PDB file of C-alpha atoms in Angstrom:
ATOM      1  CA  UNK A 123      62.962  68.378 134.157  1.00 54.00           C
ATOM      2  CA  UNK A 124      62.503  64.600 134.467  1.00 55.00           C
ATOM      3  CA  UNK A 125      59.038  63.320 133.547  1.00 56.00           C
ATOM      4  CA  UNK A 126      56.888  61.967 136.407  1.00 57.00           C
ATOM      5  CA  UNK A 127      56.676  58.214 136.625  1.00 56.00           C
ATOM      6  CA  UNK A 128      53.149  57.030 136.100  1.00 55.00           C
ATOM      7  CA  UNK A 129      52.007  55.488 139.286  1.00 59.00           C
ATOM      8  CA  UNK A 130      50.585  52.048 138.778  1.00 56.00           C
ATOM      9  CA  UNK A 131      46.853  51.900 139.353  1.00 57.00           C
ATOM     10  CA  UNK A 132      45.934  50.165 142.528  1.00 56.00           C
ATOM     11  CA  UNK A 133      43.853  47.131 141.676  1.00 57.00           C
ATOM     12  CA  UNK A 134      41.255  46.830 144.298  1.00 58.00           C
ATOM     13  CA  UNK A 135      40.437  43.255 145.079  1.00 56.00           C
ATOM     14  CA  UNK A 136      36.921  42.408 143.975  1.00 58.00           C
ATOM     15  CA  UNK A 137      34.615  41.652 146.787  1.00 58.00           C
ATOM     16  CA  UNK A 138      33.700  38.084 146.545  1.00 57.00           C
ATOM     17  CA  UNK A 139      30.055  38.010 147.193  1.00 59.00           C
ATOM     18  CA  UNK A 140      29.005  34.972 149.119  1.00 55.00           C
ATOM     19  CA  UNK A 141      27.207  32.596 146.817  1.00 57.00           C
ATOM     20  CA  UNK A 142      23.573  32.429 147.462  1.00 56.00           C
ATOM     21  CA  UNK A 143      22.679  28.904 148.269  1.00 56.00           C
ATOM     22  CA  UNK A 144      20.201  27.606 145.811  1.00 54.00           C
ATOM     23  CA  UNK A 145      16.921  27.139 147.485  1.00 55.00           C
ATOM     24  CA  UNK A 146      16.668  23.555 148.389  1.00 57.00           C
ATOM     25  CA  UNK A 147      13.602  21.942 146.942  1.00 55.00           C
ATOM     26  CA  UNK A 148      11.079  21.158 149.582  1.00 56.00           C
ATOM     27  CA  UNK A 149      11.529  17.646 150.759  1.00 57.00           C
ATOM     28  CA  UNK A 150       9.037  15.394 149.057  1.00 56.00           C
ATOM     29  CA  UNK A 151       6.563  14.009 151.517  1.00 58.00           C
ATOM     30  CA  UNK A 152       7.399  10.507 152.530  1.00 58.00           C
ATOM     31  CA  UNK A 153       5.425   8.093 150.377  1.00 57.00           C
ATOM     32  CA  UNK A 154       2.426   6.744 152.173  1.00 58.00           C
ATOM     33  CA  UNK A 155       2.920   3.190 153.250  1.00 58.00           C
ATOM     34  CA  UNK A 156       1.383   0.901 150.673  1.00 56.00           C
ATOM     35  CA  UNK A 157      -1.703  -0.765 152.051  1.00 59.00           C
ATOM     36  CA  UNK A 158      -1.088  -4.344 153.001  1.00 57.00           C
ATOM     37  CA  UNK A 159      -2.259  -6.588 150.161  1.00 56.00           C
ATOM     38  CA  UNK A 160      -5.619  -8.072 150.878  1.00 59.00           C
ATOM     39  CA  UNK A 161      -5.389 -11.819 151.254  1.00 55.00           C
ATOM     40  CA  UNK A 162      -6.898 -13.457 148.203  1.00 52.00           C
ATOM     41  CA  UNK A 163     -10.200 -15.074 148.982  1.00 51.00           C
ATOM     42  CA  UNK A 164      -9.802 -18.802 149.176  1.00 50.00           C
ATOM     43  CA  UNK A 165     -11.473 -20.693 146.400  1.00 44.00           C
ATOM     44  CA  UNK A 166     -14.440 -22.542 147.809  1.00 49.00           C
ATOM     45  CA  UNK A 167     -13.346 -26.041 148.602  1.00 55.00           C
ATOM     46  CA  UNK A 168     -15.017 -28.658 146.503  1.00 54.00           C
ATOM     47  CA  UNK A 169     -17.027 -30.932 148.782  1.00 65.00           C
ATOM     48  CA  UNK A 170     -15.455 -34.325 149.167  1.00 73.00           C
ATOM     49  CA  UNK A 171     -17.249 -37.275 147.651  1.00 76.00           C
ATOM     50  CA  UNK A 172     -19.312 -39.078 150.268  1.00 80.00           C
ATOM     51  CA  UNK A 173     -20.583 -42.457 149.008  1.00 78.00           C
ATOM     52  CA  UNK A 174     -23.082 -42.648 151.903  1.00 80.00           C
ATOM     53  CA  UNK A 175     -24.856 -39.533 150.573  1.00 81.00           C
ATOM     54  CA  UNK A 176     -25.518 -41.142 147.176  1.00 86.00           C
ATOM     55  CA  UNK A 177     -28.972 -42.556 146.563  1.00 88.00           C
ATOM     56  CA  UNK A 178     -28.820 -45.617 144.329  1.00 89.00           C
ATOM     57  CA  UNK A 179     -31.460 -45.219 141.608  1.00 88.00           C
ATOM     58  CA  UNK A 180     -30.667 -48.296 139.545  1.00 90.00           C
ATOM     59  CA  UNK A 181     -33.160 -51.134 139.215  1.00 92.00           C
ATOM     60  CA  UNK A 182     -32.250 -54.519 140.687  1.00 93.00           C
ATOM     61  CA  UNK A 183     -31.658 -56.100 137.267  1.00 94.00           C
ATOM     62  CA  UNK A 184     -29.310 -53.236 136.297  1.00 94.00           C
ATOM     63  CA  UNK A 185     -27.334 -53.705 139.501  1.00 94.00           C
ATOM     64  CA  UNK A 186     -26.923 -57.412 138.738  1.00 95.00           C
ATOM     65  CA  UNK A 187     -25.581 -56.549 135.262  1.00 95.00           C
ATOM     66  CA  UNK A 188     -23.106 -54.102 136.812  1.00 95.00           C
ATOM     67  CA  UNK A 189     -22.057 -56.716 139.371  1.00 95.00           C
ATOM     68  CA  UNK A 190     -21.386 -59.231 136.594  1.00 95.00           C
ATOM     69  CA  UNK A 191     -19.257 -56.700 134.666  1.00 94.00           C
ATOM     70  CA  UNK A 192     -17.452 -55.773 137.894  1.00 96.00           C
ATOM     71  CA  UNK A 193     -16.598 -59.434 138.526  1.00 95.00           C
ATOM     72  CA  UNK A 194     -14.773 -59.627 135.172  1.00 95.00           C
ATOM     73  CA  UNK A 195     -12.147 -57.248 136.583  1.00 95.00           C
ATOM     74  CA  UNK A 196     -11.724 -59.195 139.819  1.00 95.00           C
ATOM     75  CA  UNK A 197      -8.064 -60.272 140.017  1.00 92.00           C
ATOM     76  CA  UNK A 198      -8.121 -61.550 143.620  1.00 92.00           C
ATOM     77  CA  UNK A 199      -6.808 -65.143 143.937  1.00 92.00           C
ATOM     78  CA  UNK A 200      -9.892 -66.346 145.807  1.00 91.00           C
ATOM     79  CA  UNK A 201     -12.538 -64.417 143.837  1.00 90.00           C
ATOM     80  CA  UNK A 202     -13.429 -61.938 146.577  1.00 93.00           C
ATOM     81  CA  UNK A 203     -15.267 -59.707 144.049  1.00 95.00           C
ATOM     82  CA  UNK A 204     -12.839 -56.831 144.599  1.00 95.00           C
ATOM     83  CA  UNK A 205     -10.894 -54.558 142.255  1.00 96.00           C
ATOM     84  CA  UNK A 206      -7.922 -52.291 142.862  1.00 96.00           C
ATOM     85  CA  UNK A 207      -8.375 -48.515 142.922  1.00 96.00           C
ATOM     86  CA  UNK A 208      -6.334 -48.395 139.695  1.00 95.00           C
ATOM     87  CA  UNK A 209      -9.020 -50.472 137.928  1.00 96.00           C
ATOM     88  CA  UNK A 210     -11.938 -48.228 138.965  1.00 95.00           C
ATOM     89  CA  UNK A 211     -11.732 -45.948 135.913  1.00 94.00           C
ATOM     90  CA  UNK A 212     -11.578 -48.961 133.571  1.00 94.00           C
ATOM     91  CA  UNK A 213     -14.698 -50.510 135.108  1.00 95.00           C
ATOM     92  CA  UNK A 214     -16.591 -47.203 134.949  1.00 94.00           C
ATOM     93  CA  UNK A 215     -15.723 -46.875 131.264  1.00 92.00           C
ATOM     94  CA  UNK A 216     -16.658 -50.493 130.590  1.00 92.00           C
ATOM     95  CA  UNK A 217     -20.097 -49.636 131.987  1.00 92.00           C
ATOM     96  CA  UNK A 218     -20.615 -46.806 129.510  1.00 88.00           C
ATOM     97  CA  UNK A 219     -19.317 -43.850 131.514  1.00 88.00           C
ATOM     98  CA  UNK A 220     -16.533 -41.529 130.373  1.00 85.00           C
ATOM     99  CA  UNK A 221     -15.065 -39.910 133.505  1.00 86.00           C
ATOM    100  CA  UNK A 222     -11.833 -37.927 133.484  1.00 86.00           C
ATOM    101  CA  UNK A 223      -8.953 -39.194 135.613  1.00 89.00           C
ATOM    102  CA  UNK A 224      -9.592 -36.250 137.960  1.00 89.00           C
ATOM    103  CA  UNK A 225     -13.210 -37.338 138.464  1.00 89.00           C
ATOM    104  CA  UNK A 226     -12.111 -40.916 139.158  1.00 93.00           C
ATOM    105  CA  UNK A 227      -9.555 -39.756 141.728  1.00 93.00           C
ATOM    106  CA  UNK A 228     -12.194 -37.581 143.387  1.00 91.00           C
ATOM    107  CA  UNK A 229     -14.649 -40.441 143.950  1.00 93.00           C
ATOM    108  CA  UNK A 230     -11.749 -42.573 145.194  1.00 94.00           C
ATOM    109  CA  UNK A 231     -10.964 -39.945 147.836  1.00 93.00           C
ATOM    110  CA  UNK A 232      -7.796 -38.664 146.116  1.00 93.00           C
ATOM    111  CA  UNK A 233      -5.501 -41.558 147.053  1.00 93.00           C
ATOM    112  CA  UNK A 234      -1.722 -41.337 146.747  1.00 93.00           C
ATOM    113  CA  UNK A 235      -0.210 -42.883 143.588  1.00 92.00           C
ATOM    114  CA  UNK A 236       1.317 -45.744 145.571  1.00 94.00           C
ATOM    115  CA  UNK A 237      -2.115 -46.622 146.989  1.00 94.00           C
ATOM    116  CA  UNK A 238      -3.768 -47.063 143.584  1.00 94.00           C
ATOM    117  CA  UNK A 239      -2.587 -50.664 143.110  1.00 93.00           C
ATOM    118  CA  UNK A 240      -2.551 -51.537 146.803  1.00 94.00           C
ATOM    119  CA  UNK A 241      -6.030 -50.468 147.921  1.00 95.00           C
ATOM    120  CA  UNK A 242      -9.010 -52.611 147.019  1.00 96.00           C
ATOM    121  CA  UNK A 243     -12.764 -52.015 146.883  1.00 95.00           C
ATOM    122  CA  UNK A 244     -15.786 -54.267 146.735  1.00 96.00           C
ATOM    123  CA  UNK A 245     -18.861 -53.873 144.550  1.00 96.00           C
ATOM    124  CA  UNK A 246     -20.935 -52.182 147.276  1.00 95.00           C
ATOM    125  CA  UNK A 247     -18.268 -49.448 147.509  1.00 95.00           C
ATOM    126  CA  UNK A 248     -18.075 -49.113 143.740  1.00 96.00           C
ATOM    127  CA  UNK A 249     -21.819 -48.787 143.052  1.00 96.00           C
ATOM    128  CA  UNK A 250     -22.267 -45.278 144.597  1.00 94.00           C
ATOM    129  CA  UNK A 251     -19.249 -44.114 142.561  1.00 94.00           C
ATOM    130  CA  UNK A 252     -20.899 -45.355 139.363  1.00 94.00           C
ATOM    131  CA  UNK A 253     -24.174 -43.647 140.308  1.00 93.00           C
ATOM    132  CA  UNK A 254     -22.385 -40.339 141.032  1.00 91.00           C
ATOM    133  CA  UNK A 255     -20.381 -40.361 137.781  1.00 89.00           C
ATOM    134  CA  UNK A 256     -23.494 -41.248 135.780  1.00 87.00           C
ATOM    135  CA  UNK A 257     -25.491 -38.422 137.385  1.00 83.00           C
ATOM    136  CA  UNK A 258     -22.684 -35.890 136.786  1.00 78.00           C
ATOM    137  CA  UNK A 259     -22.560 -36.880 133.119  1.00 70.00           C
ATOM    138  CA  UNK A 260     -26.322 -36.410 132.797  1.00 63.00           C
ATOM    139  CA  UNK A 261     -26.142 -32.933 134.386  1.00 62.00           C
ATOM    140  CA  UNK A 262     -23.356 -31.956 131.994  1.00 59.00           C
ATOM    141  CA  UNK A 263     -25.372 -33.194 129.008  1.00 68.00           C
ATOM    142  CA  UNK A 264     -28.439 -31.257 130.168  1.00 71.00           C
ATOM    143  CA  UNK A 265     -26.463 -27.993 130.371  1.00 75.00           C
ATOM    144  CA  UNK A 266     -24.939 -28.616 126.929  1.00 74.00           C
ATOM    145  CA  UNK A 267     -28.363 -29.184 125.356  1.00 79.00           C
ATOM    146  CA  UNK A 268     -29.882 -26.109 127.024  1.00 80.00           C
ATOM    147  CA  UNK A 269     -26.971 -23.968 125.817  1.00 81.00           C
ATOM    148  CA  UNK A 270     -27.400 -25.325 122.287  1.00 80.00           C
ATOM    149  CA  UNK A 271     -31.130 -24.579 122.112  1.00 82.00           C
ATOM    150  CA  UNK A 272     -30.792 -21.161 123.742  1.00 84.00           C
ATOM    151  CA  UNK A 273     -29.428 -19.955 120.392  1.00 83.00           C
ATOM    152  CA  UNK A 274     -32.938 -20.374 118.959  1.00 84.00           C
ATOM    153  CA  UNK A 275     -34.595 -18.577 121.897  1.00 85.00           C
ATOM    154  CA  UNK A 276     -35.077 -15.254 120.097  1.00 84.00           C
ATOM    155  CA  UNK A 277     -37.282 -13.742 122.813  1.00 84.00           C
ATOM    156  CA  UNK A 278     -35.101 -14.896 125.698  1.00 87.00           C
ATOM    157  CA  UNK A 279     -38.160 -16.330 127.452  1.00 89.00           C
ATOM    158  CA  UNK A 280     -37.124 -19.984 127.676  1.00 89.00           C
ATOM    159  CA  UNK A 281     -39.058 -21.143 124.619  1.00 89.00           C
ATOM    160  CA  UNK A 282     -38.241 -21.956 121.009  1.00 89.00           C
ATOM    161  CA  UNK A 283     -40.514 -22.262 117.998  1.00 88.00           C
ATOM    162  CA  UNK A 284     -41.610 -25.865 117.501  1.00 85.00           C
ATOM    163  CA  UNK A 285     -40.952 -25.558 113.778  1.00 86.00           C
ATOM    164  CA  UNK A 286     -37.306 -24.601 114.410  1.00 85.00           C
ATOM    165  CA  UNK A 287     -36.829 -27.430 116.862  1.00 83.00           C
ATOM    166  CA  UNK A 288     -38.296 -29.888 114.358  1.00 83.00           C
ATOM    167  CA  UNK A 289     -35.839 -28.632 111.755  1.00 82.00           C
ATOM    168  CA  UNK A 290     -32.897 -29.047 114.148  1.00 78.00           C
ATOM    169  CA  UNK A 291     -33.884 -32.584 115.146  1.00 77.00           C
ATOM    170  CA  UNK A 292     -34.503 -33.653 111.554  1.00 76.00           C
ATOM    171  CA  UNK A 293     -31.369 -32.178 109.962  1.00 76.00           C
ATOM    172  CA  UNK A 294     -28.525 -31.940 112.516  1.00 67.00           C
ATOM    173  CA  UNK A 295     -26.396 -34.615 114.189  1.00 62.00           C
ATOM    174  CA  UNK A 296     -28.122 -37.990 114.371  1.00 63.00           C
ATOM    175  CA  UNK A 297     -31.019 -37.115 112.097  1.00 71.00           C
ATOM    176  CA  UNK A 298     -34.477 -38.249 113.139  1.00 74.00           C
ATOM    177  CA  UNK A 299     -37.390 -39.168 110.930  1.00 81.00           C
ATOM    178  CA  UNK A 300     -40.550 -37.031 110.933  1.00 82.00           C
ATOM    179  CA  UNK A 301     -42.377 -39.755 112.859  1.00 84.00           C
ATOM    180  CA  UNK A 302     -39.662 -39.837 115.554  1.00 83.00           C
ATOM    181  CA  UNK A 303     -39.741 -36.044 115.838  1.00 82.00           C
ATOM    182  CA  UNK A 304     -43.551 -36.030 116.155  1.00 83.00           C
ATOM    183  CA  UNK A 305     -43.389 -38.682 118.857  1.00 83.00           C
ATOM    184  CA  UNK A 306     -40.681 -36.820 120.760  1.00 81.00           C
ATOM    185  CA  UNK A 307     -42.436 -33.454 120.645  1.00 82.00           C
ATOM    186  CA  UNK A 308     -45.966 -34.701 121.333  1.00 83.00           C
ATOM    187  CA  UNK A 309     -47.610 -32.653 124.087  1.00 84.00           C
ATOM    188  CA  UNK A 310     -44.793 -30.094 124.350  1.00 85.00           C
ATOM    189  CA  UNK A 311     -46.013 -27.374 121.985  1.00 85.00           C
ATOM    190  CA  UNK A 312     -48.214 -24.643 123.484  1.00 88.00           C
ATOM    191  CA  UNK A 313     -51.085 -22.819 121.715  1.00 84.00           C
ATOM    192  CA  UNK A 314     -48.553 -20.568 119.939  1.00 85.00           C
ATOM    193  CA  UNK A 315     -46.483 -23.477 118.635  1.00 86.00           C
ATOM    194  CA  UNK A 316     -43.661 -22.790 121.137  1.00 89.00           C
ATOM    195  CA  UNK A 317     -41.834 -25.287 123.328  1.00 88.00           C
ATOM    196  CA  UNK A 318     -40.245 -24.756 126.748  1.00 90.00           C
ATOM    197  CA  UNK A 319     -36.899 -26.315 125.864  1.00 86.00           C
ATOM    198  CA  UNK A 320     -35.656 -26.875 129.434  1.00 87.00           C
ATOM    199  CA  UNK A 321     -38.589 -29.118 130.371  1.00 85.00           C
ATOM    200  CA  UNK A 322     -38.356 -30.737 126.927  1.00 84.00           C
ATOM    201  CA  UNK A 323     -34.685 -31.676 127.496  1.00 81.00           C
ATOM    202  CA  UNK A 324     -35.382 -32.937 131.030  1.00 81.00           C
ATOM    203  CA  UNK A 325     -38.043 -35.268 129.654  1.00 78.00           C
ATOM    204  CA  UNK A 326     -35.711 -36.631 126.971  1.00 74.00           C
ATOM    205  CA  UNK A 327     -32.838 -37.238 129.408  1.00 69.00           C
ATOM    206  CA  UNK A 328     -35.096 -38.924 131.943  1.00 67.00           C
ATOM    207  CA  UNK A 329     -36.017 -41.388 129.197  1.00 57.00           C
TER     208      UNK A 329
END
């Protein structure tokens, strides 16, 4: 009897399960619109120099000295007592001031470079410029002195010990003699031997 042929096993096709779609991440919320940048506040404009607003404080004899020095820079063919804008800084420095070029340009009204040699000014125009530069220098010196003496103001009440101030005047910078210090400080010390240094400096600078 012939052996039975083994029937091949039926291979059932595997059910392909539909792939589960990966859960999509929730859409990120749209970024909020960046706030419009705030316009930067404009720097306060420096007031323009107005010669008419300057009060001339010089004595008549001082003004005559300044006029004489001014005339030395006069290059006009007929001696009109005028200088060019470019000479203004030189005349100011010849009269004992030390302005920066920026300060000179400011009092001149910020002229263009090509106008510096072309434009001219007379002494009456120059004098308020000299007064303004001189006053600015004095204000700067006052603030420098106050800042220097504030170091000795231990209580922060605007006063320094007279003894400390005497020591500073007698030993630092252009040293003064004891007599000069006494003369300078006369009437400034209070009952506690303290000195209000702001009023002290104002008195010195006012001469």
